Amino acid sequence: MTLIKSISGIRGTIGATPGDNLTPIDIVKFTTAYARFMSEKNGGKRLCIVVGRDARISGTMVEKIIEGTLLGCGVDVINVGLCTTPGTEMAVITYQADGGIIITASHNPKQWNALKLLNEKGEFLNDAEGKRVLALAEDDNFQFPDVDHLGKVILSEDFNDTHIAQVLALPLVDVEAVRARKFKVVVDAVNSIGGVVIPKLLRELGCEVVELNCEPTGEFAHNPEPLPQNLTEISEVIVREGADLGIVVDPDVDRLAFVNEDGTMFVEEYTLVAVADYILSKQVGNTVSNLSSSRALRDVTEAHGGSYTASAVGEVNVVAKMKETGAIIGGEGNGGVIYPELHYGRDALVGTALFLTYLAKKNMTMTALRATYPAYFASKNKIELTPAIDVDKVLLEMKARYASENVNDIDGVKIDFAQSWVHLRKSNTEPIIRIYTEAKSPAEADELAQKFIQEIREICNL
């Protein structure tokens, strides 16, 4: 079964059996449920919804079904076509629409696609809203409007240039400073929409661009998640071309990773750290990232006189905590930069423009800038348990064992030690505990992970 229904949207593999995969029938079902929810939320008024998609092979098919279903529900549509996730979010804000549907499965392989659902602020639905959509999807007590009350496509045009202009207009994006540096940048956009927008943004910033996997065919040249093991090609090209840096984005362009001038990884966790360092150098303020993100953000924030707060994992949780604490920058350690000055959403365009501004102003190489930050190393593991084991009980036992340490249980159990931390999270679909650790060296991070794996095995008598 590869249809995953969650509060953040509907995700699955294309084709095969309805109810088990993302088929045309499922697309109609969940689009209708979303339209019903938004109508319910807005007192039955006529709605306008933005629709955008990444370059996945199935994208056009899914887009046409969603558009037609919305029209059949009496909803007007603004179709921005091939567009990034942050671009679609910005279109909702710019056009003052009632919501949006982003057609993307983010970093999943090409056979996957998804419907990500937005509110009127261009932000993902919260927990209660997402659950209501899922409930309405199982309720057949609904009548579609008659022919005189169908929706209309009120606008169908590209939004990418507008999004780029909005990013370049930000006060802390210094276009002239970046242009003066004349960076040479290699871009790997894994054959999706990033291959259109990131080179265009960079050229507006006066960069020389070497394009790698930038044709938006949807035939991903490598595993689309921007992790080091998937980025060997760009490292070789950077060195061969004598480039200043490399930029890697995922298929929907909400995650951002940098590669150094020598082909080594800047490390995805440090994308947010560097951007926050720049923002905080201009304005003292608070930051937020999720519990599984690097401690380096906390260190940098406190060095600038600000306060750091951790949220539960998930963009919607990071955004909620940012609003609660008045954070001026935040995001996730997977390369997701959230800059409220523009909007509350992970945005690789914003991250790129702010980062290049800082790199230009610091007049440093990538490796030199990276060396200015605290060195932390992560290890990600998991332990599979038997279905009979109560995972929640195991986590409670671990929390009790380490009660004398700094423990956070808003999302699993995170234990902060003086020089390291461990975060234990259960899977929502399998009897698995995910074990994330961070320490001052790779060996220490791995050793800490193995220590907790062994403790969990002892508790479970495995």
CSV table of C-alpha atoms in Angstrom, one decimal:
chain,number,residue,atom,x,y,z
A,1,MET,CA,0.0,0.0,0.0
A,2,THR,CA,1.6,3.2,-1.1
A,3,LEU,CA,-1.1,5.8,-0.5
A,4,ILE,CA,-0.2,7.8,2.5
A,5,LYS,CA,-2.9,10.1,3.9
A,6,SER,CA,-1.7,12.6,6.5
A,7,ILE,CA,-2.6,16.1,7.8
A,8,SER,CA,-0.1,17.6,5.3
A,9,GLY,CA,-1.6,16.1,2.2
A,10,ILE,CA,-2.0,12.9,0.2
A,11,ARG,CA,1.0,11.1,-1.2
A,12,GLY,CA,1.3,7.9,-3.2
A,13,THR,CA,2.6,6.1,-6.3
A,14,ILE,CA,0.9,6.7,-9.5
A,15,GLY,CA,-1.5,4.1,-11.0
A,16,ALA,CA,-2.6,0.6,-9.9
A,17,THR,CA,-5.5,0.1,-7.4
A,18,PRO,CA,-7.7,3.0,-6.1
A,19,GLY,CA,-7.4,3.4,-2.4
A,20,ASP,CA,-4.0,1.8,-2.3
A,21,ASN,CA,-2.2,4.2,-4.7
A,22,LEU,CA,-2.6,7.7,-6.1
A,23,THR,CA,-5.0,7.0,-8.9
A,24,PRO,CA,-7.3,9.4,-10.8
A,25,ILE,CA,-10.1,8.3,-8.5
A,26,ASP,CA,-8.1,9.2,-5.4
A,27,ILE,CA,-7.1,12.5,-6.8
A,28,VAL,CA,-10.8,13.5,-7.4
A,29,LYS,CA,-11.7,12.2,-3.9
A,30,PHE,CA,-9.2,14.2,-2.0
A,31,THR,CA,-9.5,17.3,-4.1
A,32,THR,CA,-13.2,17.3,-3.5
A,33,ALA,CA,-12.7,16.9,0.2
A,34,TYR,CA,-10.3,19.8,0.2
A,35,ALA,CA,-12.8,22.0,-1.7
A,36,ARG,CA,-15.5,21.0,0.7
A,37,PHE,CA,-13.3,21.8,3.7
A,38,MET,CA,-12.3,25.2,2.3
A,39,SER,CA,-16.0,26.0,1.5
A,40,GLU,CA,-17.0,25.0,5.1
A,41,LYS,CA,-14.2,27.1,6.5
A,42,ASN,CA,-15.2,30.2,4.4
A,43,GLY,CA,-18.9,30.0,5.1
A,44,GLY,CA,-19.9,28.6,1.7
A,45,LYS,CA,-18.6,31.6,-0.3
A,46,ARG,CA,-17.2,31.1,-3.8
A,47,LEU,CA,-13.6,30.1,-3.6
A,48,CYS,CA,-10.4,30.8,-5.5
A,49,ILE,CA,-7.7,28.2,-5.3
A,50,VAL,CA,-4.1,28.3,-6.7
A,51,VAL,CA,-2.7,25.2,-8.4
A,52,GLY,CA,1.0,24.6,-9.1
A,53,ARG,CA,3.1,21.6,-9.8
A,54,ASP,CA,6.7,20.4,-10.1
A,55,ALA,CA,8.1,18.7,-13.2
A,56,ARG,CA,7.2,15.1,-12.4
A,57,ILE,CA,6.2,13.0,-15.3
A,58,SER,CA,2.7,12.6,-13.7
A,59,GLY,CA,2.4,16.3,-13.0
A,60,THR,CA,0.3,17.3,-16.0
A,61,MET,CA,-2.1,14.5,-15.5
A,62,VAL,CA,-2.6,15.2,-11.9
A,63,GLU,CA,-2.9,18.9,-12.5
A,64,LYS,CA,-5.6,18.5,-15.1
A,65,ILE,CA,-7.7,16.2,-12.8
A,66,ILE,CA,-7.3,18.6,-9.9
A,67,GLU,CA,-8.2,21.7,-12.0
A,68,GLY,CA,-11.3,19.9,-13.4
A,69,THR,CA,-12.4,18.7,-10.0
A,70,LEU,CA,-12.1,22.1,-8.5
A,71,LEU,CA,-14.2,23.6,-11.3
A,72,GLY,CA,-16.7,20.8,-10.8
A,73,CYS,CA,-16.9,21.8,-7.1
A,74,GLY,CA,-17.7,25.4,-8.1
A,75,VAL,CA,-14.2,26.7,-7.3
A,76,ASP,CA,-12.4,29.2,-9.4
A,77,VAL,CA,-8.8,28.3,-10.2
A,78,ILE,CA,-5.6,30.3,-10.7
A,79,ASN,CA,-3.2,27.9,-12.4
A,80,VAL,CA,0.5,28.8,-12.1
A,81,GLY,CA,1.6,25.6,-13.9
A,82,LEU,CA,5.2,24.5,-13.5
A,83,CYS,CA,6.1,26.2,-10.2
A,84,THR,CA,8.1,25.6,-7.1
A,85,THR,CA,6.5,24.9,-3.8
A,86,PRO,CA,7.5,28.3,-2.3
A,87,GLY,CA,6.3,29.9,-5.5
A,88,THR,CA,2.9,28.4,-5.3
A,89,GLU,CA,2.7,29.5,-1.7
A,90,MET,CA,3.7,33.0,-2.7
A,91,ALA,CA,1.0,33.0,-5.5
A,92,VAL,CA,-1.7,32.3,-2.9
A,93,ILE,CA,-0.5,35.4,-0.9
A,94,THR,CA,0.0,37.6,-4.0
A,95,TYR,CA,-3.4,36.8,-5.6
A,96,GLN,CA,-5.1,36.8,-2.2
A,97,ALA,CA,-6.6,33.4,-3.0
A,98,ASP,CA,-8.4,31.2,-0.5
A,99,GLY,CA,-5.9,28.4,-0.6
A,100,GLY,CA,-3.7,26.3,-2.8
A,101,ILE,CA,-2.8,22.8,-3.9
A,102,ILE,CA,0.8,22.0,-4.7
A,103,ILE,CA,1.3,18.9,-6.8
A,104,THR,CA,4.7,17.5,-5.7
A,105,ALA,CA,6.1,14.5,-3.9
A,106,SER,CA,9.1,16.6,-2.9
A,107,HIS,CA,12.2,14.4,-2.7
A,108,ASN,CA,10.4,11.1,-3.4
A,109,PRO,CA,11.3,9.1,-6.6
A,110,LYS,CA,9.6,9.8,-9.9
A,111,GLN,CA,6.8,7.3,-9.5
A,112,TRP,CA,5.4,9.3,-6.5
A,113,ASN,CA,3.3,12.4,-6.5
A,114,ALA,CA,1.2,14.2,-3.9
A,115,LEU,CA,-1.3,16.9,-3.2
A,116,LYS,CA,0.0,19.4,-0.6
A,117,LEU,CA,-2.8,21.6,0.8
A,118,LEU,CA,-2.5,25.3,1.7
A,119,ASN,CA,-4.6,27.8,3.6
A,120,GLU,CA,-5.3,31.4,2.6
A,121,LYS,CA,-1.9,32.4,4.0
A,122,GLY,CA,0.0,30.1,1.6
A,123,GLU,CA,0.8,27.9,4.6
A,124,PHE,CA,0.2,24.2,5.2
A,125,LEU,CA,-3.0,23.2,6.9
A,126,ASN,CA,-2.7,22.6,10.7
A,127,ASP,CA,-3.4,19.3,12.4
A,128,ALA,CA,-7.1,19.8,13.0
A,129,GLU,CA,-7.7,21.1,9.4
A,130,GLY,CA,-5.8,18.2,7.9
A,131,LYS,CA,-7.9,15.7,9.9
A,132,ARG,CA,-11.1,17.4,8.8
A,133,VAL,CA,-10.1,17.0,5.1
A,134,LEU,CA,-9.4,13.3,5.6
A,135,ALA,CA,-12.8,12.9,7.3
A,136,LEU,CA,-14.6,14.6,4.5
A,137,ALA,CA,-12.9,12.4,2.0
A,138,GLU,CA,-14.7,9.4,3.6
A,139,ASP,CA,-18.1,11.2,3.6
A,140,ASP,CA,-20.1,10.7,0.4
A,141,ASN,CA,-22.9,13.0,1.4
A,142,PHE,CA,-22.2,15.8,-1.0
A,143,GLN,CA,-23.8,17.2,-4.1
A,144,PHE,CA,-21.8,18.9,-6.8
A,145,PRO,CA,-23.0,22.3,-8.1
A,146,ASP,CA,-25.1,22.5,-11.3
A,147,VAL,CA,-23.9,23.8,-14.7
A,148,ASP,CA,-24.7,27.4,-13.8
A,149,HIS,CA,-22.4,27.3,-10.7
A,150,LEU,CA,-19.3,25.7,-12.0
A,151,GLY,CA,-15.9,27.2,-11.3
A,152,LYS,CA,-13.8,29.1,-13.9
A,153,VAL,CA,-10.1,29.3,-14.6
A,154,ILE,CA,-9.6,33.0,-13.9
A,155,LEU,CA,-5.9,33.1,-14.5
A,156,SER,CA,-3.4,30.7,-16.1
A,157,GLU,CA,0.1,32.1,-16.2
A,158,ASP,CA,3.7,31.5,-15.0
A,159,PHE,CA,4.5,32.9,-11.5
A,160,ASN,CA,8.2,32.1,-11.3
A,161,ASP,CA,9.5,35.5,-12.5
A,162,THR,CA,7.2,37.3,-9.9
A,163,HIS,CA,8.6,35.1,-7.2
A,164,ILE,CA,12.2,35.8,-8.2
A,165,ALA,CA,11.4,39.6,-8.2
A,166,GLN,CA,9.9,39.3,-4.7
A,167,VAL,CA,13.0,37.6,-3.4
A,168,LEU,CA,15.4,40.2,-5.0
A,169,ALA,CA,13.3,43.0,-3.6
A,170,LEU,CA,14.0,41.9,0.0
A,171,PRO,CA,16.0,44.6,2.0
A,172,LEU,CA,18.7,42.1,3.1
A,173,VAL,CA,19.2,40.7,-0.4
A,174,ASP,CA,22.1,42.9,-1.7
A,175,VAL,CA,21.9,42.4,-5.5
A,176,GLU,CA,24.8,44.7,-6.3
A,177,ALA,CA,27.1,43.1,-3.7
A,178,VAL,CA,26.5,39.7,-5.2
A,179,ARG,CA,26.9,41.0,-8.8
A,180,ALA,CA,30.2,42.5,-7.8
A,181,ARG,CA,31.6,39.1,-6.7
A,182,LYS,CA,30.7,37.5,-10.1
A,183,PHE,CA,30.3,34.0,-8.6
A,184,LYS,CA,30.6,31.0,-10.8
A,185,VAL,CA,27.9,28.5,-9.7
A,186,VAL,CA,27.1,25.0,-10.7
A,187,VAL,CA,23.4,24.1,-10.3
A,188,ASP,CA,22.0,20.6,-10.0
A,189,ALA,CA,18.2,20.8,-10.1
A,190,VAL,CA,17.6,17.1,-10.5
A,191,ASN,CA,15.5,17.7,-13.7
A,192,SER,CA,12.7,19.5,-12.1
A,193,ILE,CA,11.4,23.1,-11.8
A,194,GLY,CA,14.5,24.2,-9.9
A,195,GLY,CA,16.3,23.9,-13.3
A,196,VAL,CA,14.2,26.8,-14.5
A,197,VAL,CA,14.1,29.2,-11.5
A,198,ILE,CA,17.5,28.8,-9.8
A,199,PRO,CA,19.6,29.6,-12.9
A,200,LYS,CA,17.3,32.5,-13.7
A,201,LEU,CA,17.6,33.8,-10.1
A,202,LEU,CA,21.4,33.4,-10.2
A,203,ARG,CA,21.7,35.2,-13.6
A,204,GLU,CA,19.7,38.1,-12.1
A,205,LEU,CA,22.3,38.2,-9.4
A,206,GLY,CA,25.1,38.4,-12.0
A,207,CYS,CA,26.4,34.9,-11.5
A,208,GLU,CA,27.9,32.7,-14.2
A,209,VAL,CA,25.9,29.5,-14.2
A,210,VAL,CA,26.9,26.0,-15.1
A,211,GLU,CA,23.7,23.9,-15.5
A,212,LEU,CA,23.6,20.3,-14.4
A,213,ASN,CA,20.4,18.3,-14.7
A,214,CYS,CA,18.4,21.4,-15.2
A,215,GLU,CA,16.1,20.4,-18.0
A,216,PRO,CA,12.7,19.9,-16.3
A,217,THR,CA,11.9,16.5,-17.8
A,218,GLY,CA,10.9,14.8,-14.5
A,219,GLU,CA,13.3,12.0,-15.3
A,220,PHE,CA,15.5,12.5,-12.2
A,221,ALA,CA,19.2,12.0,-13.0
A,222,HIS,CA,19.8,10.6,-9.5
A,223,ASN,CA,18.0,10.1,-6.2
A,224,PRO,CA,16.3,13.4,-5.8
A,225,GLU,CA,17.0,13.9,-2.1
A,226,PRO,CA,19.9,16.4,-1.8
A,227,LEU,CA,22.2,14.2,0.4
A,228,PRO,CA,26.0,13.8,0.0
A,229,GLN,CA,25.8,10.3,-1.5
A,230,ASN,CA,23.6,11.6,-4.3
A,231,LEU,CA,25.8,14.5,-5.2
A,232,THR,CA,29.0,13.1,-6.5
A,233,GLU,CA,28.5,14.4,-10.1
A,234,ILE,CA,28.2,18.1,-9.0
A,235,SER,CA,31.3,17.8,-6.8
A,236,GLU,CA,33.3,16.7,-9.8
A,237,VAL,CA,31.9,19.4,-12.1
A,238,ILE,CA,32.7,22.2,-9.5
A,239,VAL,CA,36.3,21.2,-9.3
A,240,ARG,CA,36.6,20.8,-13.1
A,241,GLU,CA,35.0,24.2,-13.8
A,242,GLY,CA,36.8,26.0,-11.1
A,243,ALA,CA,33.5,27.2,-9.7
A,244,ASP,CA,33.0,29.1,-6.5
A,245,LEU,CA,30.2,26.9,-5.2
A,246,GLY,CA,27.5,24.5,-6.1
A,247,ILE,CA,23.8,24.7,-5.4
A,248,VAL,CA,21.5,21.7,-5.2
A,249,VAL,CA,17.7,21.7,-4.8
A,250,ASP,CA,15.1,19.0,-4.5
A,251,PRO,CA,12.3,18.6,-7.1
A,252,ASP,CA,10.0,21.2,-5.6
A,253,VAL,CA,12.7,23.7,-4.5
A,254,ASP,CA,12.0,24.0,-0.8
A,255,ARG,CA,15.2,22.3,0.3
A,256,LEU,CA,18.7,23.8,-0.4
A,257,ALA,CA,22.1,22.3,-0.1
A,258,PHE,CA,25.5,23.9,-1.0
A,259,VAL,CA,28.7,22.4,-2.2
A,260,ASN,CA,32.1,24.0,-1.5
A,261,GLU,CA,34.6,25.1,-4.1
A,262,ASP,CA,36.7,22.0,-3.5
A,263,GLY,CA,33.8,19.7,-4.1
A,264,THR,CA,33.2,18.9,-0.4
A,265,MET,CA,29.8,19.4,1.2
A,266,PHE,CA,28.9,22.6,3.0
A,267,VAL,CA,26.5,20.2,4.7
A,268,GLU,CA,22.7,20.6,4.4
A,269,GLU,CA,22.3,21.3,8.1
A,270,TYR,CA,24.5,24.4,7.8
A,271,THR,CA,22.4,26.0,5.1
A,272,LEU,CA,20.0,27.4,7.7
A,273,VAL,CA,22.9,28.1,10.1
A,274,ALA,CA,24.7,30.3,7.6
A,275,VAL,CA,21.6,32.2,6.5
A,276,ALA,CA,20.6,32.7,10.2
A,277,ASP,CA,24.1,34.0,10.9
A,278,TYR,CA,23.6,36.7,8.2
A,279,ILE,CA,20.1,37.7,9.4
A,280,LEU,CA,21.2,37.8,13.0
A,281,SER,CA,24.2,40.0,12.1
A,282,LYS,CA,21.7,42.6,11.0
A,283,GLN,CA,19.1,42.2,13.6
A,284,VAL,CA,19.0,40.6,17.0
A,285,GLY,CA,16.2,38.1,17.2
A,286,ASN,CA,15.0,34.6,17.9
A,287,THR,CA,15.3,31.4,15.8
A,288,VAL,CA,13.5,28.1,15.5
A,289,SER,CA,14.4,24.7,14.0
A,290,ASN,CA,13.0,21.3,14.7
A,291,LEU,CA,14.3,18.9,17.3
A,292,SER,CA,16.3,16.9,14.8
A,293,SER,CA,18.2,19.8,13.5
A,294,SER,CA,21.8,20.8,14.3
A,295,ARG,CA,22.7,22.4,17.6
A,296,ALA,CA,24.9,24.8,15.5
A,297,LEU,CA,21.8,27.1,15.0
A,298,ARG,CA,21.4,27.4,18.8
A,299,ASP,CA,25.1,28.3,19.1
A,300,VAL,CA,25.0,30.9,16.4
A,301,THR,CA,21.8,32.4,17.7
A,302,GLU,CA,23.1,32.8,21.2
A,303,ALA,CA,26.3,34.2,20.0
A,304,HIS,CA,24.3,37.0,18.4
A,305,GLY,CA,22.3,37.6,21.6
A,306,GLY,CA,19.1,35.9,20.4
A,307,SER,CA,17.1,33.0,21.8
A,308,TYR,CA,16.7,29.6,20.1
A,309,THR,CA,13.7,27.3,20.4
A,310,ALA,CA,13.1,23.8,19.1
A,311,SER,CA,9.8,22.7,17.6
A,312,ALA,CA,8.3,19.3,16.8
A,313,VAL,CA,9.4,17.9,13.5
A,314,GLY,CA,7.4,19.1,10.5
A,315,GLU,CA,7.2,22.5,8.7
A,316,VAL,CA,3.8,23.4,10.1
A,317,ASN,CA,5.2,22.9,13.6
A,318,VAL,CA,8.3,25.0,12.9
A,319,VAL,CA,6.1,27.8,11.5
A,320,ALA,CA,3.7,27.7,14.6
A,321,LYS,CA,6.7,27.9,17.0
A,322,MET,CA,8.2,30.8,14.9
A,323,LYS,CA,5.0,32.8,15.2
A,324,GLU,CA,4.8,32.0,18.9
A,325,THR,CA,8.4,33.2,19.6
A,326,GLY,CA,8.5,36.0,17.1
A,327,ALA,CA,11.5,34.3,15.3
A,328,ILE,CA,13.0,36.3,12.5
A,329,ILE,CA,14.5,33.2,10.8
A,330,GLY,CA,14.0,29.5,11.1
A,331,GLY,CA,13.5,26.3,9.3
A,332,GLU,CA,14.7,22.7,9.2
A,333,GLY,CA,18.1,21.1,9.1
A,334,ASN,CA,17.2,19.4,5.8
A,335,GLY,CA,18.1,22.7,4.1
A,336,GLY,CA,14.7,24.3,4.6
A,337,VAL,CA,15.0,28.1,5.2
A,338,ILE,CA,11.9,30.0,6.4
A,339,TYR,CA,12.2,33.8,6.3
A,340,PRO,CA,9.0,35.4,7.5
A,341,GLU,CA,10.0,38.8,5.9
A,342,LEU,CA,8.7,37.2,2.7
A,343,HIS,CA,6.5,34.2,3.8
A,344,TYR,CA,6.2,31.4,6.3
A,345,GLY,CA,7.4,28.5,4.0
A,346,ARG,CA,10.7,26.8,3.2
A,347,ASP,CA,12.1,28.6,0.2
A,348,ALA,CA,15.3,27.7,-1.6
A,349,LEU,CA,15.2,30.9,-3.6
A,350,VAL,CA,15.2,33.0,-0.5
A,351,GLY,CA,17.9,30.9,1.0
A,352,THR,CA,20.1,31.2,-2.1
A,353,ALA,CA,19.8,35.0,-2.4
A,354,LEU,CA,20.5,35.6,1.3
A,355,PHE,CA,23.4,33.1,1.4
A,356,LEU,CA,25.1,34.6,-1.6
A,357,THR,CA,24.7,38.1,-0.2
A,358,TYR,CA,26.4,37.0,3.0
A,359,LEU,CA,29.2,35.1,1.1
A,360,ALA,CA,29.8,38.2,-1.0
A,361,LYS,CA,29.9,40.6,2.0
A,362,LYS,CA,32.2,38.3,4.0
A,363,ASN,CA,34.5,38.0,0.9
A,364,MET,CA,35.3,34.4,1.8
A,365,THR,CA,35.4,31.1,0.1
A,366,MET,CA,32.8,28.5,0.9
A,367,THR,CA,35.3,26.4,2.9
A,368,ALA,CA,36.5,29.4,4.9
A,369,LEU,CA,32.9,30.4,5.8
A,370,ARG,CA,32.0,26.8,6.8
A,371,ALA,CA,35.0,26.7,9.1
A,372,THR,CA,33.6,29.7,11.1
A,373,TYR,CA,30.8,27.5,12.5
A,374,PRO,CA,30.7,25.0,15.3
A,375,ALA,CA,31.6,21.5,14.0
A,376,TYR,CA,28.9,19.0,14.6
A,377,PHE,CA,28.3,15.6,13.0
A,378,ALA,CA,25.1,13.7,12.7
A,379,SER,CA,24.2,10.0,12.6
A,380,LYS,CA,20.8,8.7,11.6
A,381,ASN,CA,19.7,5.2,12.5
A,382,LYS,CA,16.6,3.2,13.2
A,383,ILE,CA,15.7,0.1,15.1
A,384,GLU,CA,12.9,-2.2,14.0
A,385,LEU,CA,10.8,-3.7,16.8
A,386,THR,CA,8.2,-6.4,16.8
A,387,PRO,CA,4.5,-5.4,16.4
A,388,ALA,CA,3.8,-6.6,19.9
A,389,ILE,CA,6.2,-4.0,21.5
A,390,ASP,CA,4.6,-0.8,22.9
A,391,VAL,CA,6.8,1.8,21.3
A,392,ASP,CA,5.3,4.6,23.4
A,393,LYS,CA,6.2,2.7,26.6
A,394,VAL,CA,9.8,2.2,25.4
A,395,LEU,CA,10.1,6.0,24.8
A,396,LEU,CA,8.7,6.7,28.3
A,397,GLU,CA,11.2,4.3,29.8
A,398,MET,CA,14.1,6.1,28.0
A,399,LYS,CA,12.8,9.4,29.2
A,400,ALA,CA,12.7,8.1,32.8
A,401,ARG,CA,16.2,6.7,32.5
A,402,TYR,CA,17.6,10.1,31.6
A,403,ALA,CA,15.4,12.4,33.7
A,404,SER,CA,18.5,14.1,35.2
A,405,GLU,CA,19.4,15.3,31.7
A,406,ASN,CA,17.8,18.0,29.6
A,407,VAL,CA,14.9,16.1,28.1
A,408,ASN,CA,12.3,17.4,25.5
A,409,ASP,CA,9.3,15.2,24.8
A,410,ILE,CA,7.1,17.3,22.5
A,411,ASP,CA,8.0,14.9,19.6
A,412,GLY,CA,9.4,11.6,20.8
A,413,VAL,CA,12.2,12.0,23.3
A,414,LYS,CA,15.2,14.2,22.8
A,415,ILE,CA,18.0,14.1,25.3
A,416,ASP,CA,20.5,16.9,25.3
A,417,PHE,CA,24.0,16.2,26.8
A,418,ALA,CA,26.8,18.7,27.3
A,419,GLN,CA,28.5,17.9,24.0
A,420,SER,CA,25.9,15.9,22.1
A,421,TRP,CA,22.3,14.9,21.8
A,422,VAL,CA,20.0,12.0,20.8
A,423,HIS,CA,16.5,12.2,19.4
A,424,LEU,CA,14.2,9.2,19.5
A,425,ARG,CA,11.1,9.2,17.3
A,426,LYS,CA,8.6,6.5,16.5
A,427,SER,CA,7.3,5.9,13.1
A,428,ASN,CA,3.6,6.5,12.5
A,429,THR,CA,3.2,3.5,10.2
A,430,GLU,CA,5.7,0.9,11.4
A,431,PRO,CA,7.1,-0.5,14.8
A,432,ILE,CA,10.3,1.5,14.3
A,433,ILE,CA,12.2,3.9,16.5
A,434,ARG,CA,14.3,6.4,14.5
A,435,ILE,CA,17.5,7.4,16.3
A,436,TYR,CA,19.1,10.7,15.4
A,437,THR,CA,22.3,11.7,17.2
A,438,GLU,CA,24.8,14.6,16.9
A,439,ALA,CA,28.2,15.0,18.4
A,440,LYS,CA,31.6,16.6,17.9
A,441,SER,CA,32.9,13.9,15.7
A,442,PRO,CA,31.3,11.2,13.4
A,443,ALA,CA,32.7,8.5,15.6
A,444,GLU,CA,31.1,10.0,18.7
A,445,ALA,CA,27.8,10.4,16.9
A,446,ASP,CA,27.8,6.8,15.8
A,447,GLU,CA,28.9,5.6,19.2
A,448,LEU,CA,26.0,7.5,20.9
A,449,ALA,CA,23.5,6.0,18.5
A,450,GLN,CA,24.8,2.5,19.1
A,451,LYS,CA,24.6,3.0,22.9
A,452,PHE,CA,20.9,3.9,22.6
A,453,ILE,CA,20.2,1.1,20.2
A,454,GLN,CA,21.6,-1.3,22.7
A,455,GLU,CA,19.6,0.2,25.5
A,456,ILE,CA,16.4,-0.1,23.5
A,457,ARG,CA,17.2,-3.7,22.7
A,458,GLU,CA,17.7,-4.4,26.4
A,459,ILE,CA,14.3,-2.8,27.3
A,460,CYS,CA,12.6,-4.8,24.6
A,461,ASN,CA,14.5,-8.0,25.4
A,462,LEU,CA,15.6,-8.2,21.7
